Amino acid sequence: MSTAKNEAELRQICEAVQVISMRVGEFIRQERKKFRLADVESKGAGNLVSYVDKQAEKMFVEALRTILPEAGFIAEEDNQLQRGEKYNWVIDPLDGTTNFIHGVPCFATSVGLMQEEHVVAGVIYEINLDECFYAWKNGGAWLNGERIHVSKTEKLQEALLGTGFPYNDSGVHEKYIRLFSDLQQKTRGLRRPGSAATDIAWVAAGRFDAFYEYGLHAWDMAAGVILVQEAGGLVTDFAGEENFMKNSRIICSNKQIHAELLGKIQEYFK
């Protein structure tokens, strides 16, 4: 297949990526059974990687090249991969590596397809629950063959939020904690599962009413962005703009509570 120009082609691509994601997910699942802490490497404080991440990414790259040969890659583990002029696969081969290493059952694979600056397809496979979330432009959002939608919660005080804590402080960690404390008191609660891809997919499925975080990378967000949008939700950065892929600050919501949540976040992040 040479290009992804229309909805039918995007759907076909998305179906192929689902198969690949579940195959890679099975590899990760089996490796978890025999994984040792000695296999862990550190990329920085709290930022871990293993041979499983690297092998999973290699499996994705090899398989995705057969689907869309002209597409390049934006990937977490291998920065030597070349980017394409029009299309790029954005890959996180194992989102939630720290969970994986410690045997905490919340980690996922995440693959998004970008056409220039826009995500047009995405697949997130949560390995432990065997849940495959997927979406393509104008095709809706899906979970294991069933259509999904964002929640209908209308007030922030009735919302359940997801968030995460980045590895890099960037000089804002203290006020991020103050925001967390504030929102904890003004909502039904916050959860921090430890996999941004899973968090965002859960917004699309209506489990979380919203998710916010700073310090994310394109591979953390790409697949989830199209999922939330196609599920009827809204995605912006902390300024209410669409620069989240560049400035690493993202809010995903059901639209209904977006303005209220954005206003609260902007009390701490101008």
CSV table of C-alpha atoms in Angstrom, one decimal:
chain,number,residue,atom,x,y,z
A,1,MET,CA,0.0,0.0,0.0
A,2,SER,CA,1.7,3.2,-1.1
A,3,THR,CA,-0.3,5.9,0.7
A,4,ALA,CA,-3.0,6.6,3.1
A,5,LYS,CA,-5.3,9.1,1.2
A,6,ASN,CA,-8.8,8.1,2.3
A,7,GLU,CA,-10.8,6.6,5.1
A,8,ALA,CA,-10.9,3.1,3.6
A,9,GLU,CA,-7.1,2.9,3.3
A,10,LEU,CA,-6.7,4.3,6.8
A,11,ARG,CA,-9.0,1.6,8.1
A,12,GLN,CA,-7.0,-1.1,6.3
A,13,ILE,CA,-3.8,0.3,7.8
A,14,CYS,CA,-5.3,0.4,11.2
A,15,GLU,CA,-6.4,-3.2,11.0
A,16,ALA,CA,-2.9,-4.3,10.0
A,17,VAL,CA,-1.4,-2.4,12.9
A,18,GLN,CA,-3.8,-4.1,15.3
A,19,VAL,CA,-2.5,-7.5,14.3
A,20,ILE,CA,1.1,-6.3,14.6
A,21,SER,CA,0.4,-4.7,18.0
A,22,MET,CA,-1.1,-7.9,19.4
A,23,ARG,CA,1.8,-9.9,18.1
A,24,VAL,CA,4.3,-7.6,19.8
A,25,GLY,CA,2.1,-7.5,22.9
A,26,GLU,CA,2.3,-11.3,23.1
A,27,PHE,CA,6.1,-11.1,22.9
A,28,ILE,CA,6.1,-8.6,25.8
A,29,ARG,CA,3.7,-10.7,27.8
A,30,GLN,CA,5.9,-13.8,27.5
A,31,GLU,CA,9.1,-11.9,28.3
A,32,ARG,CA,7.5,-10.5,31.5
A,33,LYS,CA,7.4,-14.1,32.8
A,34,LYS,CA,11.1,-14.5,32.8
A,35,PHE,CA,12.3,-10.9,33.1
A,36,ARG,CA,15.1,-10.1,35.6
A,37,LEU,CA,15.9,-6.8,37.2
A,38,ALA,CA,19.5,-7.3,35.9
A,39,ASP,CA,18.1,-6.7,32.4
A,40,VAL,CA,17.2,-3.1,33.2
A,41,GLU,CA,19.1,-0.1,31.8
A,42,SER,CA,18.7,3.5,32.9
A,43,LYS,CA,18.4,6.4,30.5
A,44,GLY,CA,18.2,8.9,33.4
A,45,ALA,CA,16.6,9.3,36.8
A,46,GLY,CA,13.5,7.1,36.8
A,47,ASN,CA,13.6,6.6,33.0
A,48,LEU,CA,14.2,2.9,32.4
A,49,VAL,CA,14.6,0.7,29.4
A,50,SER,CA,15.2,-3.0,28.7
A,51,TYR,CA,16.0,-5.4,25.9
A,52,VAL,CA,12.2,-5.9,25.8
A,53,ASP,CA,11.6,-2.3,24.8
A,54,LYS,CA,14.3,-2.5,22.1
A,55,GLN,CA,13.2,-5.8,20.6
A,56,ALA,CA,9.6,-4.8,20.6
A,57,GLU,CA,10.5,-1.6,18.7
A,58,LYS,CA,12.5,-3.5,16.2
A,59,MET,CA,9.6,-5.8,15.6
A,60,PHE,CA,7.3,-2.9,15.1
A,61,VAL,CA,9.7,-1.1,12.6
A,62,GLU,CA,10.2,-4.2,10.5
A,63,ALA,CA,6.5,-5.0,10.3
A,64,LEU,CA,5.3,-1.4,9.7
A,65,ARG,CA,7.7,-0.9,6.9
A,66,THR,CA,5.7,-3.5,4.9
A,67,ILE,CA,2.5,-1.6,5.4
A,68,LEU,CA,3.5,1.8,4.3
A,69,PRO,CA,7.0,1.7,2.8
A,70,GLU,CA,7.3,5.5,2.2
A,71,ALA,CA,6.6,6.3,5.9
A,72,GLY,CA,9.4,7.2,8.3
A,73,PHE,CA,9.7,6.7,12.0
A,74,ILE,CA,9.6,8.7,15.2
A,75,ALA,CA,10.4,6.2,17.9
A,76,GLU,CA,11.4,6.2,21.6
A,77,GLU,CA,14.4,3.8,21.6
A,78,ASP,CA,16.1,4.3,18.2
A,79,ASN,CA,16.8,7.9,17.2
A,80,GLN,CA,18.7,6.8,14.2
A,81,LEU,CA,15.6,5.9,12.3
A,82,GLN,CA,14.8,8.2,9.4
A,83,ARG,CA,11.7,10.4,9.3
A,84,GLY,CA,9.5,10.5,6.2
A,85,GLU,CA,8.5,13.6,4.3
A,86,LYS,CA,4.8,13.1,4.5
A,87,TYR,CA,4.1,10.1,6.7
A,88,ASN,CA,5.7,9.0,10.0
A,89,TRP,CA,5.0,6.1,12.4
A,90,VAL,CA,5.2,7.3,16.0
A,91,ILE,CA,6.1,4.3,18.2
A,92,ASP,CA,6.2,3.6,21.9
A,93,PRO,CA,7.0,-0.1,22.0
A,94,LEU,CA,6.4,-0.4,25.7
A,95,ASP,CA,4.7,2.5,27.5
A,96,GLY,CA,4.8,1.9,31.2
A,97,THR,CA,8.3,0.3,31.3
A,98,THR,CA,8.7,0.9,35.0
A,99,ASN,CA,5.4,-0.9,35.6
A,100,PHE,CA,6.6,-3.8,33.4
A,101,ILE,CA,9.9,-4.1,35.2
A,102,HIS,CA,8.2,-4.3,38.6
A,103,GLY,CA,5.3,-6.5,37.5
A,104,VAL,CA,2.6,-3.9,37.9
A,105,PRO,CA,-0.1,-4.9,35.3
A,106,CYS,CA,-0.5,-1.7,33.4
A,107,PHE,CA,1.6,-1.2,30.3
A,108,ALA,CA,0.9,-0.9,26.6
A,109,THR,CA,2.2,-0.6,23.1
A,110,SER,CA,1.3,2.6,21.2
A,111,VAL,CA,1.5,3.2,17.4
A,112,GLY,CA,0.3,6.4,15.7
A,113,LEU,CA,0.5,7.4,12.1
A,114,MET,CA,1.1,11.0,11.3
A,115,GLN,CA,0.4,12.6,8.0
A,116,GLU,CA,2.5,15.7,8.1
A,117,GLU,CA,1.5,17.4,11.4
A,118,HIS,CA,-1.7,15.5,12.0
A,119,VAL,CA,-2.3,12.0,13.5
A,120,VAL,CA,-4.6,10.1,11.2
A,121,ALA,CA,-4.6,6.6,12.8
A,122,GLY,CA,-3.6,5.1,16.1
A,123,VAL,CA,-3.5,1.8,17.9
A,124,ILE,CA,-3.0,1.3,21.7
A,125,TYR,CA,-2.8,-2.3,22.9
A,126,GLU,CA,-3.1,-2.7,26.7
A,127,ILE,CA,-1.3,-6.0,27.2
A,128,ASN,CA,-2.5,-7.1,30.6
A,129,LEU,CA,-6.3,-6.6,29.9
A,130,ASP,CA,-5.9,-7.7,26.2
A,131,GLU,CA,-7.6,-4.5,25.1
A,132,CYS,CA,-6.9,-3.1,21.7
A,133,PHE,CA,-8.0,0.5,21.2
A,134,TYR,CA,-7.9,1.9,17.7
A,135,ALA,CA,-9.1,4.8,15.6
A,136,TRP,CA,-8.6,6.3,12.2
A,137,LYS,CA,-9.6,9.7,10.8
A,138,ASN,CA,-13.3,10.0,10.4
A,139,GLY,CA,-13.7,6.3,11.3
A,140,GLY,CA,-14.6,6.6,15.0
A,141,ALA,CA,-12.8,5.1,18.0
A,142,TRP,CA,-13.0,1.4,18.9
A,143,LEU,CA,-12.1,-1.1,21.5
A,144,ASN,CA,-12.0,-4.8,20.6
A,145,GLY,CA,-14.5,-4.3,17.9
A,146,GLU,CA,-16.9,-2.2,19.9
A,147,ARG,CA,-17.4,1.6,19.3
A,148,ILE,CA,-16.3,3.7,22.2
A,149,HIS,CA,-17.1,7.3,23.3
A,150,VAL,CA,-15.9,9.8,25.8
A,151,SER,CA,-17.9,10.2,29.0
A,152,LYS,CA,-20.8,12.6,29.4
A,153,THR,CA,-19.7,14.1,32.7
A,154,GLU,CA,-20.6,17.8,32.8
A,155,LYS,CA,-18.9,19.1,35.9
A,156,LEU,CA,-15.3,18.9,37.1
A,157,GLN,CA,-16.4,18.1,40.6
A,158,GLU,CA,-18.0,14.9,39.3
A,159,ALA,CA,-15.0,13.9,37.2
A,160,LEU,CA,-12.4,11.2,37.6
A,161,LEU,CA,-9.1,12.3,36.2
A,162,GLY,CA,-5.9,10.6,35.1
A,163,THR,CA,-2.4,12.1,35.2
A,164,GLY,CA,1.2,11.3,35.4
A,165,PHE,CA,4.5,12.6,36.8
A,166,PRO,CA,7.3,13.2,34.3
A,167,TYR,CA,10.9,12.1,34.8
A,168,ASN,CA,12.2,15.6,34.2
A,169,ASP,CA,11.4,18.3,36.6
A,170,SER,CA,11.7,21.2,34.2
A,171,GLY,CA,11.5,23.5,37.2
A,172,VAL,CA,7.7,23.1,37.5
A,173,HIS,CA,7.4,19.9,39.6
A,174,GLU,CA,6.5,21.8,42.8
A,175,LYS,CA,3.5,23.7,41.3
A,176,TYR,CA,2.5,20.5,39.5
A,177,ILE,CA,2.1,18.9,42.9
A,178,ARG,CA,0.1,21.8,44.1
A,179,LEU,CA,-2.2,21.5,41.1
A,180,PHE,CA,-2.6,17.8,41.8
A,181,SER,CA,-3.5,18.5,45.4
A,182,ASP,CA,-6.0,21.2,44.3
A,183,LEU,CA,-7.7,18.9,41.7
A,184,GLN,CA,-7.8,16.0,44.2
A,185,GLN,CA,-10.1,18.1,46.4
A,186,LYS,CA,-12.2,19.5,43.5
A,187,THR,CA,-12.9,16.2,41.7
A,188,ARG,CA,-13.9,12.6,42.4
A,189,GLY,CA,-10.2,11.8,42.4
A,190,LEU,CA,-7.1,11.4,40.4
A,191,ARG,CA,-5.4,8.2,39.3
A,192,ARG,CA,-1.8,7.7,38.1
A,193,PRO,CA,-1.6,4.2,36.5
A,194,GLY,CA,1.9,4.8,35.0
A,195,SER,CA,1.2,4.5,31.3
A,196,ALA,CA,0.2,7.7,29.5
A,197,ALA,CA,-0.9,5.8,26.4
A,198,THR,CA,-3.3,3.7,28.5
A,199,ASP,CA,-4.5,6.8,30.4
A,200,ILE,CA,-5.4,8.6,27.2
A,201,ALA,CA,-7.1,5.5,25.8
A,202,TRP,CA,-9.2,5.3,28.9
A,203,VAL,CA,-10.4,8.9,28.3
A,204,ALA,CA,-11.5,7.8,24.8
A,205,ALA,CA,-13.4,4.9,26.4
A,206,GLY,CA,-15.1,7.1,29.0
A,207,ARG,CA,-13.3,5.6,32.0
A,208,PHE,CA,-11.4,8.8,32.8
A,209,ASP,CA,-13.3,12.0,32.2
A,210,ALA,CA,-9.9,13.7,31.4
A,211,PHE,CA,-6.2,13.3,31.5
A,212,TYR,CA,-3.4,15.9,31.8
A,213,GLU,CA,0.4,15.8,32.0
A,214,TYR,CA,3.5,17.7,31.0
A,215,GLY,CA,6.8,16.5,29.8
A,216,LEU,CA,5.4,13.9,27.4
A,217,HIS,CA,6.9,13.0,24.0
A,218,ALA,CA,5.2,12.5,20.7
A,219,TRP,CA,5.3,8.7,21.1
A,220,ASP,CA,3.5,9.0,24.4
A,221,MET,CA,0.6,10.9,22.8
A,222,ALA,CA,0.2,10.3,19.1
A,223,ALA,CA,-2.0,7.2,19.1
A,224,GLY,CA,-4.1,8.5,22.0
A,225,VAL,CA,-4.8,11.8,20.3
A,226,ILE,CA,-6.7,10.4,17.4
A,227,LEU,CA,-8.5,8.0,19.8
A,228,VAL,CA,-9.9,10.8,21.9
A,229,GLN,CA,-10.8,13.0,19.0
A,230,GLU,CA,-12.6,10.2,17.2
A,231,ALA,CA,-14.4,9.2,20.4
A,232,GLY,CA,-15.8,12.8,20.6
A,233,GLY,CA,-13.3,14.3,23.0
A,234,LEU,CA,-11.0,17.3,22.8
A,235,VAL,CA,-7.2,17.5,23.0
A,236,THR,CA,-5.3,20.7,23.7
A,237,ASP,CA,-2.1,21.9,25.4
A,238,PHE,CA,-2.1,23.9,28.7
A,239,ALA,CA,-2.8,27.1,26.7
A,240,GLY,CA,-5.9,25.7,25.1
A,241,GLU,CA,-4.1,25.4,21.7
A,242,GLU,CA,-3.2,22.5,19.6
A,243,ASN,CA,0.6,22.6,20.1
A,244,PHE,CA,0.7,19.6,22.5
A,245,MET,CA,2.9,17.5,20.2
A,246,LYS,CA,5.6,20.2,20.3
A,247,ASN,CA,5.4,21.7,23.8
A,248,SER,CA,4.8,18.3,25.6
A,249,ARG,CA,1.8,19.6,27.6
A,250,ILE,CA,-1.5,17.8,27.0
A,251,ILE,CA,-5.1,17.8,28.2
A,252,CYS,CA,-7.5,15.2,26.9
A,253,SER,CA,-11.1,15.4,27.9
A,254,ASN,CA,-14.7,14.7,27.1
A,255,LYS,CA,-15.1,18.3,25.9
A,256,GLN,CA,-17.8,19.0,28.6
A,257,ILE,CA,-15.3,19.7,31.4
A,258,HIS,CA,-12.4,20.9,29.3
A,259,ALA,CA,-12.8,24.6,29.9
A,260,GLU,CA,-13.2,24.2,33.6
A,261,LEU,CA,-10.1,21.9,33.8
A,262,LEU,CA,-8.1,24.1,31.6
A,263,GLY,CA,-8.9,27.1,33.8
A,264,LYS,CA,-7.8,25.3,36.9
A,265,ILE,CA,-4.5,24.2,35.2
A,266,GLN,CA,-3.9,27.7,34.0
A,267,GLU,CA,-4.0,29.0,37.6
A,268,TYR,CA,-0.6,27.1,38.0
A,269,PHE,CA,0.7,27.0,34.4
A,270,LYS,CA,0.4,30.4,32.6
